[in-house]
Amino acid sequence: MMLLFMLEKNQISKNFMFIQIFYVLGLNTSILHFLMNGLKKKMENLFSKNQILHRNYLISFL
């Protein structure tokens, strides 16, 4: 279970890194919007399937 959580957290970190790069370089805002919506949708799907993972995710930011 923890391995799944770590893999998902790593993937999310990569997505945030790409979003920051797009923002710093001032690239197309529609691409930035697309990346943010994709990340949000992925997190919603992940948390709807597994409430324990959702709790662990929230605790990791405390």
C-alpha atoms as an extended CHARMM CRD file, in Angstrom:
* protein
*
        62  EXT
         1         1  MET       CA              0.0000000000        0.0000000000        0.0000000000  PROA      1               0.0000000000
         2         2  MET       CA              2.7620000000        2.4090000000        0.9360000000  PROA      2               0.0000000000
         3         3  LEU       CA              4.6170000000        1.6190000000       -2.2990000000  PROA      3               0.0000000000
         4         4  LEU       CA              1.5560000000        2.5960000000       -4.3300000000  PROA      4               0.0000000000
         5         5  PHE       CA              1.3170000000        5.8300000000       -2.3720000000  PROA      5               0.0000000000
         6         6  MET       CA              4.9980000000        6.6410000000       -2.9820000000  PROA      6               0.0000000000
         7         7  LEU       CA              4.7020000000        5.9390000000       -6.7170000000  PROA      7               0.0000000000
         8         8  GLU       CA              1.6540000000        8.1880000000       -7.0360000000  PROA      8               0.0000000000
         9         9  LYS       CA              3.3130000000       10.9310000000       -4.9970000000  PROA      9               0.0000000000
        10        10  ASN       CA              6.3820000000       10.7510000000       -7.2630000000  PROA      10              0.0000000000
        11        11  GLN       CA              4.2100000000       11.0580000000      -10.3780000000  PROA      11              0.0000000000
        12        12  ILE       CA              2.3440000000       14.0190000000       -8.9050000000  PROA      12              0.0000000000
        13        13  SER       CA              5.6400000000       15.7320000000       -8.0760000000  PROA      13              0.0000000000
        14        14  LYS       CA              6.7460000000       15.3540000000      -11.6990000000  PROA      14              0.0000000000
        15        15  ASN       CA              3.4900000000       16.9110000000      -12.9020000000  PROA      15              0.0000000000
        16        16  PHE       CA              3.9310000000       19.8800000000      -10.5650000000  PROA      16              0.0000000000
        17        17  MET       CA              7.5020000000       20.3140000000      -11.8300000000  PROA      17              0.0000000000
        18        18  PHE       CA              6.2480000000       20.5120000000      -15.4310000000  PROA      18              0.0000000000
        19        19  ILE       CA              3.6060000000       23.0470000000      -14.4280000000  PROA      19              0.0000000000
        20        20  GLN       CA              6.2460000000       25.2260000000      -12.7430000000  PROA      20              0.0000000000
        21        21  ILE       CA              8.5020000000       25.0370000000      -15.8190000000  PROA      21              0.0000000000
        22        22  PHE       CA              5.6380000000       26.1150000000      -18.0950000000  PROA      22              0.0000000000
        23        23  TYR       CA              4.8170000000       28.9950000000      -15.7430000000  PROA      23              0.0000000000
        24        24  VAL       CA              8.4250000000       30.2310000000      -15.4690000000  PROA      24              0.0000000000
        25        25  LEU       CA              9.0040000000       30.0720000000      -19.2140000000  PROA      25              0.0000000000
        26        26  GLY       CA              5.7030000000       31.8250000000      -19.8860000000  PROA      26              0.0000000000
        27        27  LEU       CA              4.5530000000       29.1460000000      -22.2920000000  PROA      27              0.0000000000
        28        28  ASN       CA              1.0350000000       28.7910000000      -23.6230000000  PROA      28              0.0000000000
        29        29  THR       CA             -1.5200000000       29.2190000000      -20.8350000000  PROA      29              0.0000000000
        30        30  SER       CA             -3.9070000000       26.7470000000      -22.4570000000  PROA      30              0.0000000000
        31        31  ILE       CA             -1.2640000000       24.0410000000      -22.0160000000  PROA      31              0.0000000000
        32        32  LEU       CA             -0.8350000000       25.0590000000      -18.3810000000  PROA      32              0.0000000000
        33        33  HSD       CA             -4.6190000000       24.8960000000      -17.8850000000  PROA      33              0.0000000000
        34        34  PHE       CA             -4.7020000000       21.4410000000      -19.5190000000  PROA      34              0.0000000000
        35        35  LEU       CA             -1.9500000000       20.1560000000      -17.1940000000  PROA      35              0.0000000000
        36        36  MET       CA             -3.6910000000       21.4800000000      -14.0730000000  PROA      36              0.0000000000
        37        37  ASN       CA             -7.0480000000       19.9480000000      -15.0370000000  PROA      37              0.0000000000
        38        38  GLY       CA             -5.4010000000       16.6100000000      -15.8190000000  PROA      38              0.0000000000
        39        39  LEU       CA             -3.6610000000       16.5510000000      -12.4440000000  PROA      39              0.0000000000
        40        40  LYS       CA             -6.8530000000       17.4890000000      -10.6100000000  PROA      40              0.0000000000
        41        41  LYS       CA             -8.8600000000       14.7870000000      -12.4010000000  PROA      41              0.0000000000
        42        42  LYS       CA             -6.1950000000       12.1670000000      -11.6860000000  PROA      42              0.0000000000
        43        43  MET       CA             -6.2030000000       12.9960000000       -7.9710000000  PROA      43              0.0000000000
        44        44  GLU       CA            -10.0170000000       12.8830000000       -7.8200000000  PROA      44              0.0000000000
        45        45  ASN       CA            -10.0590000000        9.4440000000       -9.4550000000  PROA      45              0.0000000000
        46        46  LEU       CA             -7.3160000000        8.1480000000       -7.1910000000  PROA      46              0.0000000000
        47        47  PHE       CA             -8.9750000000        9.3500000000       -3.9910000000  PROA      47              0.0000000000
        48        48  SER       CA            -12.4300000000        8.1590000000       -4.9580000000  PROA      48              0.0000000000
        49        49  LYS       CA            -11.0330000000        4.6250000000       -5.2700000000  PROA      49              0.0000000000
        50        50  ASN       CA             -9.0350000000        4.5650000000       -2.0650000000  PROA      50              0.0000000000
        51        51  GLN       CA             -9.9000000000        6.5500000000        1.0630000000  PROA      51              0.0000000000
        52        52  ILE       CA             -6.8330000000        5.2740000000        2.9600000000  PROA      52              0.0000000000
        53        53  LEU       CA             -4.5710000000        6.7110000000        0.2820000000  PROA      53              0.0000000000
        54        54  HSD       CA             -6.4460000000       10.0150000000        0.5570000000  PROA      54              0.0000000000
        55        55  ARG       CA             -5.8370000000       10.1180000000        4.3240000000  PROA      55              0.0000000000
        56        56  ASN       CA             -2.1460000000        9.2890000000        3.8810000000  PROA      56              0.0000000000
        57        57  TYR       CA             -1.7990000000       11.9620000000        1.2100000000  PROA      57              0.0000000000
        58        58  LEU       CA             -3.2830000000       14.6080000000        3.4650000000  PROA      58              0.0000000000
        59        59  ILE       CA             -1.1240000000       13.5440000000        6.4230000000  PROA      59              0.0000000000
        60        60  SER       CA              2.0430000000       13.7390000000        4.3060000000  PROA      60              0.0000000000
        61        61  PHE       CA              1.5990000000       17.5130000000        3.9650000000  PROA      61              0.0000000000
        62        62  LEU       CA              1.2200000000       18.1880000000        7.6960000000  PROA      62              0.0000000000
